[in-house]
Tab-separated table of C-alpha atoms in Angstrom:
chain	number	residue	atom	x	y	z
H	1	MET	CA	92.282	102.103	70.541
H	2	SER	CA	89.763	104.379	72.548
H	3	ALA	CA	89.997	104.398	76.493
H	4	SER	CA	87.226	105.821	78.820
H	5	LYS	CA	87.654	107.466	81.715
H	6	THR	CA	84.417	108.686	82.616
H	7	PRO	CA	81.038	106.788	83.116
H	8	GLU	CA	79.595	105.956	79.722
H	9	ILE	CA	76.921	103.539	78.445
H	10	SER	CA	78.759	100.480	76.583
H	11	GLU	CA	77.581	97.437	74.693
H	12	VAL	CA	79.449	94.362	76.035
H	13	THR	CA	79.309	90.666	74.745
H	14	VAL	CA	78.925	87.740	77.241
H	15	GLN	CA	82.084	85.968	76.506
H	16	GLN	CA	82.099	83.262	79.486
H	17	ILE	CA	79.655	82.020	82.057
H	18	VAL	CA	80.836	79.965	84.930
H	19	ASP	CA	78.617	78.209	87.647
H	20	LEU	CA	80.009	79.103	91.072
H	21	GLY	CA	77.479	77.122	92.762
H	22	ASN	CA	74.773	78.237	95.417
H	23	GLU	CA	72.878	80.008	92.497
H	24	THR	CA	75.792	82.267	91.816
H	25	ARG	CA	77.414	82.730	88.589
H	26	HIS	CA	80.666	84.227	87.181
H	27	TYR	CA	80.131	86.384	84.029
H	28	GLU	CA	82.867	87.924	81.649
H	29	LEU	CA	81.827	90.550	79.463
H	30	ALA	CA	83.775	91.843	76.663
H	31	PHE	CA	83.845	95.294	75.261
H	32	PRO	CA	84.040	95.712	71.434
H	33	GLU	CA	87.428	95.065	69.685
H	34	GLY	CA	90.010	98.234	70.328
H	35	LYS	CA	87.764	99.663	73.114
H	36	ARG	CA	89.128	99.828	76.740
H	37	VAL	CA	87.203	101.325	79.742
H	38	GLN	CA	89.367	102.240	82.553
H	39	PHE	CA	88.286	102.004	86.181
H	40	THR	CA	89.631	101.786	89.575
H	41	ALA	CA	89.555	98.296	91.414
H	42	GLY	CA	86.335	98.243	93.953
H	43	GLN	CA	84.293	100.254	91.335
H	44	PHE	CA	80.594	99.044	89.938
H	45	VAL	CA	78.739	99.081	86.756
H	46	ALA	CA	75.048	99.456	86.409
H	47	VAL	CA	73.526	96.922	84.182
H	48	LEU	CA	70.730	97.935	81.905
H	49	CYS	CA	68.045	95.137	81.798
H	50	PRO	CA	65.178	95.677	79.077
H	51	HIS	CA	61.944	94.565	80.874
H	52	GLN	CA	58.299	95.117	79.594
H	53	GLY	CA	59.388	98.021	77.444
H	54	LYS	CA	61.400	99.715	80.222
H	55	VAL	CA	64.845	99.641	81.399
H	56	ILE	CA	65.724	98.676	84.867
H	57	ARG	CA	69.305	99.405	86.444
H	58	ARG	CA	71.173	97.466	88.682
H	59	ALA	CA	74.524	97.906	90.195
H	60	TYR	CA	77.144	95.216	90.279
H	61	SER	CA	80.729	95.362	91.289
H	62	ILE	CA	83.408	94.825	88.991
H	63	ALA	CA	85.090	91.524	89.791
H	64	SER	CA	88.161	91.821	87.551
H	65	PRO	CA	91.203	94.010	87.738
H	66	PRO	CA	91.652	97.283	86.121
H	67	GLU	CA	94.479	95.733	84.377
H	68	ARG	CA	91.992	93.775	82.037
H	69	SER	CA	90.549	96.971	80.643
H	70	ASP	CA	89.112	95.163	77.591
H	71	GLN	CA	86.536	93.227	79.712
H	72	LEU	CA	84.255	93.380	82.966
H	73	ASP	CA	83.712	90.443	85.265
H	74	LEU	CA	80.520	90.289	87.259
H	75	CYS	CA	79.641	87.769	90.287
H	76	ILE	CA	75.934	87.499	90.590
H	77	LYS	CA	73.580	85.696	92.817
H	78	ARG	CA	70.208	84.646	91.529
H	79	VAL	CA	67.610	86.205	93.688
H	80	GLU	CA	64.210	84.512	93.743
H	81	GLY	CA	61.654	86.472	92.024
H	82	GLY	CA	64.584	89.296	90.960
H	83	VAL	CA	63.791	90.693	87.416
H	84	VAL	CA	67.466	91.397	86.585
H	85	THR	CA	69.301	88.287	88.223
H	86	ASN	CA	66.492	85.862	86.521
H	87	TRP	CA	67.179	87.748	83.191
H	88	PHE	CA	70.887	87.233	83.492
H	89	TRP	CA	70.236	83.595	83.970
H	90	THR	CA	68.738	83.543	80.382
H	91	LEU	CA	71.919	84.904	78.663
H	92	LYS	CA	74.094	82.887	76.763
H	93	VAL	CA	77.615	83.173	75.418
H	94	GLY	CA	77.492	85.834	72.656
H	95	ASP	CA	74.602	87.772	73.644
H	96	ARG	CA	75.097	91.475	74.060
H	97	ILE	CA	73.975	93.634	76.745
H	98	LYS	CA	74.586	97.162	78.036
H	99	VAL	CA	76.259	98.526	81.226
H	100	HIS	CA	76.728	102.102	82.302
H	101	GLY	CA	79.850	103.114	84.243
H	102	PRO	CA	81.999	102.965	86.010
H	103	PHE	CA	80.823	104.444	89.449
H	104	GLY	CA	81.890	104.188	92.869
H	105	LYS	CA	84.200	105.241	95.653
H	106	PHE	CA	84.877	102.050	97.433
H	107	ILE	CA	88.517	101.743	96.329
H	108	LEU	CA	91.996	101.782	97.366
H	109	PRO	CA	94.157	104.708	97.767
H	110	GLU	CA	97.331	104.994	95.463
H	111	PRO	CA	99.736	103.970	96.922
H	112	ALA	CA	98.164	101.631	99.529
H	113	ASP	CA	100.639	102.154	102.490
H	114	PHE	CA	99.025	99.633	104.821
H	115	ASP	CA	98.286	95.909	105.274
H	116	PRO	CA	94.566	95.476	103.883
H	117	LEU	CA	92.140	93.027	105.488
H	118	PHE	CA	89.313	92.140	103.045
H	119	VAL	CA	86.187	90.754	104.882
H	120	ALA	CA	83.261	89.484	102.509
H	121	THR	CA	80.438	86.989	102.558
H	122	GLY	CA	78.384	86.142	99.446
H	123	THR	CA	78.995	88.350	96.025
H	124	GLY	CA	80.565	90.672	98.384
H	125	ILE	CA	83.660	89.190	97.396
H	126	ALA	CA	83.285	90.880	93.977
H	127	PRO	CA	85.232	94.120	94.396
H	128	PHE	CA	87.980	92.579	96.574
H	129	ARG	CA	88.573	90.004	93.844
H	130	SER	CA	89.443	93.101	91.647
H	131	MET	CA	91.427	94.831	94.418
H	132	ILE	CA	93.571	91.776	95.275
H	133	HIS	CA	94.471	90.883	91.809
H	134	HIS	CA	95.258	94.556	91.209
H	135	LEU	CA	97.573	94.658	94.302
H	136	LEU	CA	99.281	91.372	93.257
H	137	LYS	CA	99.690	92.287	89.645
H	138	SER	CA	101.407	95.888	90.535
H	139	GLY	CA	103.974	94.383	92.884
H	140	PHE	CA	102.244	95.117	96.297
H	141	THR	CA	104.612	93.572	98.805
H	142	ARG	CA	102.542	94.240	101.908
H	143	ARG	CA	100.477	91.621	103.737
H	144	ILE	CA	96.889	91.170	102.217
H	145	ASP	CA	94.356	89.132	104.115
H	146	LEU	CA	91.164	87.854	102.677
H	147	LEU	CA	88.633	86.745	105.403
H	148	PHE	CA	85.559	84.991	103.835
H	149	GLY	CA	82.482	83.668	105.679
H	150	SER	CA	79.980	81.148	104.149
H	151	ARG	CA	77.469	78.702	105.574
H	152	TYR	CA	78.656	76.016	103.845
H	153	GLU	CA	82.404	75.039	102.389
H	154	THR	CA	80.578	74.417	98.810
H	155	MET	CA	79.337	78.032	98.617
H	156	ILE	CA	82.634	79.873	98.487
H	157	PRO	CA	83.213	81.762	95.222
H	158	TYR	CA	86.351	81.675	93.661
H	159	ASP	CA	87.738	79.256	96.413
H	160	ALA	CA	90.193	77.233	94.195
H	161	GLU	CA	91.566	80.790	92.938
H	162	TRP	CA	92.093	81.996	96.309
H	163	ARG	CA	94.103	78.887	97.305
H	164	ARG	CA	96.239	79.158	94.116
H	165	LEU	CA	96.867	82.698	94.923
H	166	ALA	CA	98.112	81.997	98.598
H	167	GLU	CA	100.426	79.489	97.228
H	168	ASP	CA	101.786	81.576	94.590
H	169	HIS	CA	102.072	84.820	96.586
H	170	SER	CA	103.698	84.494	100.060
H	171	ASN	CA	102.012	87.941	101.071
H	172	PHE	CA	98.417	86.796	100.271
H	173	HIS	CA	96.595	84.922	103.138
H	174	TYR	CA	93.315	83.327	102.840
H	175	LEU	CA	91.062	82.431	105.687
H	176	PRO	CA	87.580	80.979	104.905
H	177	THR	CA	85.207	80.384	107.862
H	178	ILE	CA	82.152	78.164	107.797
H	179	SER	CA	79.215	78.570	109.963
H	180	ARG	CA	77.624	75.135	109.291
H	181	PRO	CA	80.570	73.044	108.557
H	182	GLY	CA	80.263	69.423	107.010
H	183	ALA	CA	82.024	66.538	108.526
H	184	GLY	CA	85.065	66.681	106.418
H	185	TRP	CA	85.752	70.467	107.028
H	186	THR	CA	89.052	71.171	108.923
H	187	GLY	CA	89.499	74.872	108.670
H	188	GLU	CA	88.022	77.921	110.730
H	189	THR	CA	84.218	77.730	111.604
H	190	GLY	CA	81.940	80.349	112.841
H	191	TYR	CA	81.134	83.911	111.628
H	192	VAL	CA	83.426	86.300	110.251
H	193	GLN	CA	83.328	88.822	112.943
H	194	THR	CA	84.465	86.270	115.644
H	195	LYS	CA	87.852	86.049	113.681
H	196	ILE	CA	89.092	89.725	114.108
H	197	GLU	CA	90.078	89.137	117.498
H	198	PRO	CA	91.827	86.057	117.199
H	199	HIS	CA	93.556	86.529	113.785
H	200	PHE	CA	93.523	90.303	113.187
H	201	GLY	CA	94.037	91.675	116.506
H	202	LYS	CA	97.057	93.610	115.402
H	203	THR	CA	95.494	97.083	114.423
H	204	ALA	CA	98.696	99.048	113.708
H	205	GLY	CA	99.243	99.573	110.000
H	206	ARG	CA	95.972	97.761	108.775
H	207	ARG	CA	92.993	99.013	107.132
H	208	VAL	CA	89.875	96.954	107.006
H	209	TYR	CA	87.599	96.665	103.915
H	210	ILE	CA	84.120	95.140	104.510
H	211	CYS	CA	81.551	94.004	101.740
H	212	GLY	CA	78.256	92.046	101.964
H	213	LEU	CA	74.871	92.677	103.744
H	214	ASN	CA	74.366	95.213	106.323
H	215	GLU	CA	73.909	92.738	109.263
H	216	MET	CA	77.407	91.268	108.668
H	217	ILE	CA	79.073	94.639	107.928
H	218	GLN	CA	77.899	96.074	111.158
H	219	ALA	CA	78.931	93.066	113.174
H	220	VAL	CA	82.369	92.947	111.681
H	221	ARG	CA	82.796	96.941	112.174
H	222	GLU	CA	81.727	96.594	115.824
H	223	ALA	CA	84.359	93.747	116.410
H	224	CYS	CA	86.857	95.954	114.767
H	225	LEU	CA	86.204	98.699	116.978
H	226	GLN	CA	85.925	96.788	120.181
H	227	ARG	CA	89.612	95.329	119.159
H	228	GLY	CA	90.634	98.966	118.954
H	229	TYR	CA	90.717	99.772	115.355
H	230	ASP	CA	90.203	103.443	114.658
H	231	PRO	CA	86.697	104.152	112.642
H	232	LYS	CA	88.904	105.662	109.971
H	233	GLN	CA	90.451	102.276	109.457
H	234	VAL	CA	87.467	100.632	108.719
H	235	GLU	CA	85.497	101.029	105.398
H	236	PHE	CA	82.612	99.264	103.926
H	237	GLU	CA	79.986	98.853	101.106
H	238	LYS	CA	76.830	97.324	101.608
H	239	TYR	CA	74.504	95.375	99.214
H	240	ASP	CA	71.049	95.906	100.916
């Protein structure tokens, strides 16, 4: 069995494709039998997409925990006119593609001696899915919070999974907030940045991780700083 610690190009096989709604899909990519690729929760890979005789690279955060070193999960939203995302939509189970990695420094320290708050919108959830599963699998006992913002309640990737984790782990807390709720929605409403003050006002012993588009990141970061968080307590990775 081989295990890679440094970035390398690997061929992977599409093992499963799950439609998450809102033009978003979950892809499970399996390494060849016997191969393992070691990565740290929060890192990403570059997908190598063949296009008109050239190769286009696109970075995607790994959405699976490092404990599953025999596969990579990706969470991808289809972009209108996007060469790589539309190519992904043509893939079928059994197809083989190439990825290069892992890369990235948007990771948790070891050990994590704080209560992490993960804030995301859209596919910004991907690195946090890796981090949260890793923390829970490793026996992390401190409080973990996931704050996820969406326009509609039908547009939350992995919603049922988060709810199951919250039921199974008393230290994991899931707070989705909807900016355009339907008549049947009874949970939080509004944008993620408006939830920092009422729900996460206690700054001691906490660190905030934010992932998504830059406008949201800056709004959440500003809300944290206004509440009294030290800039060193707030880390982020933007997708635009």
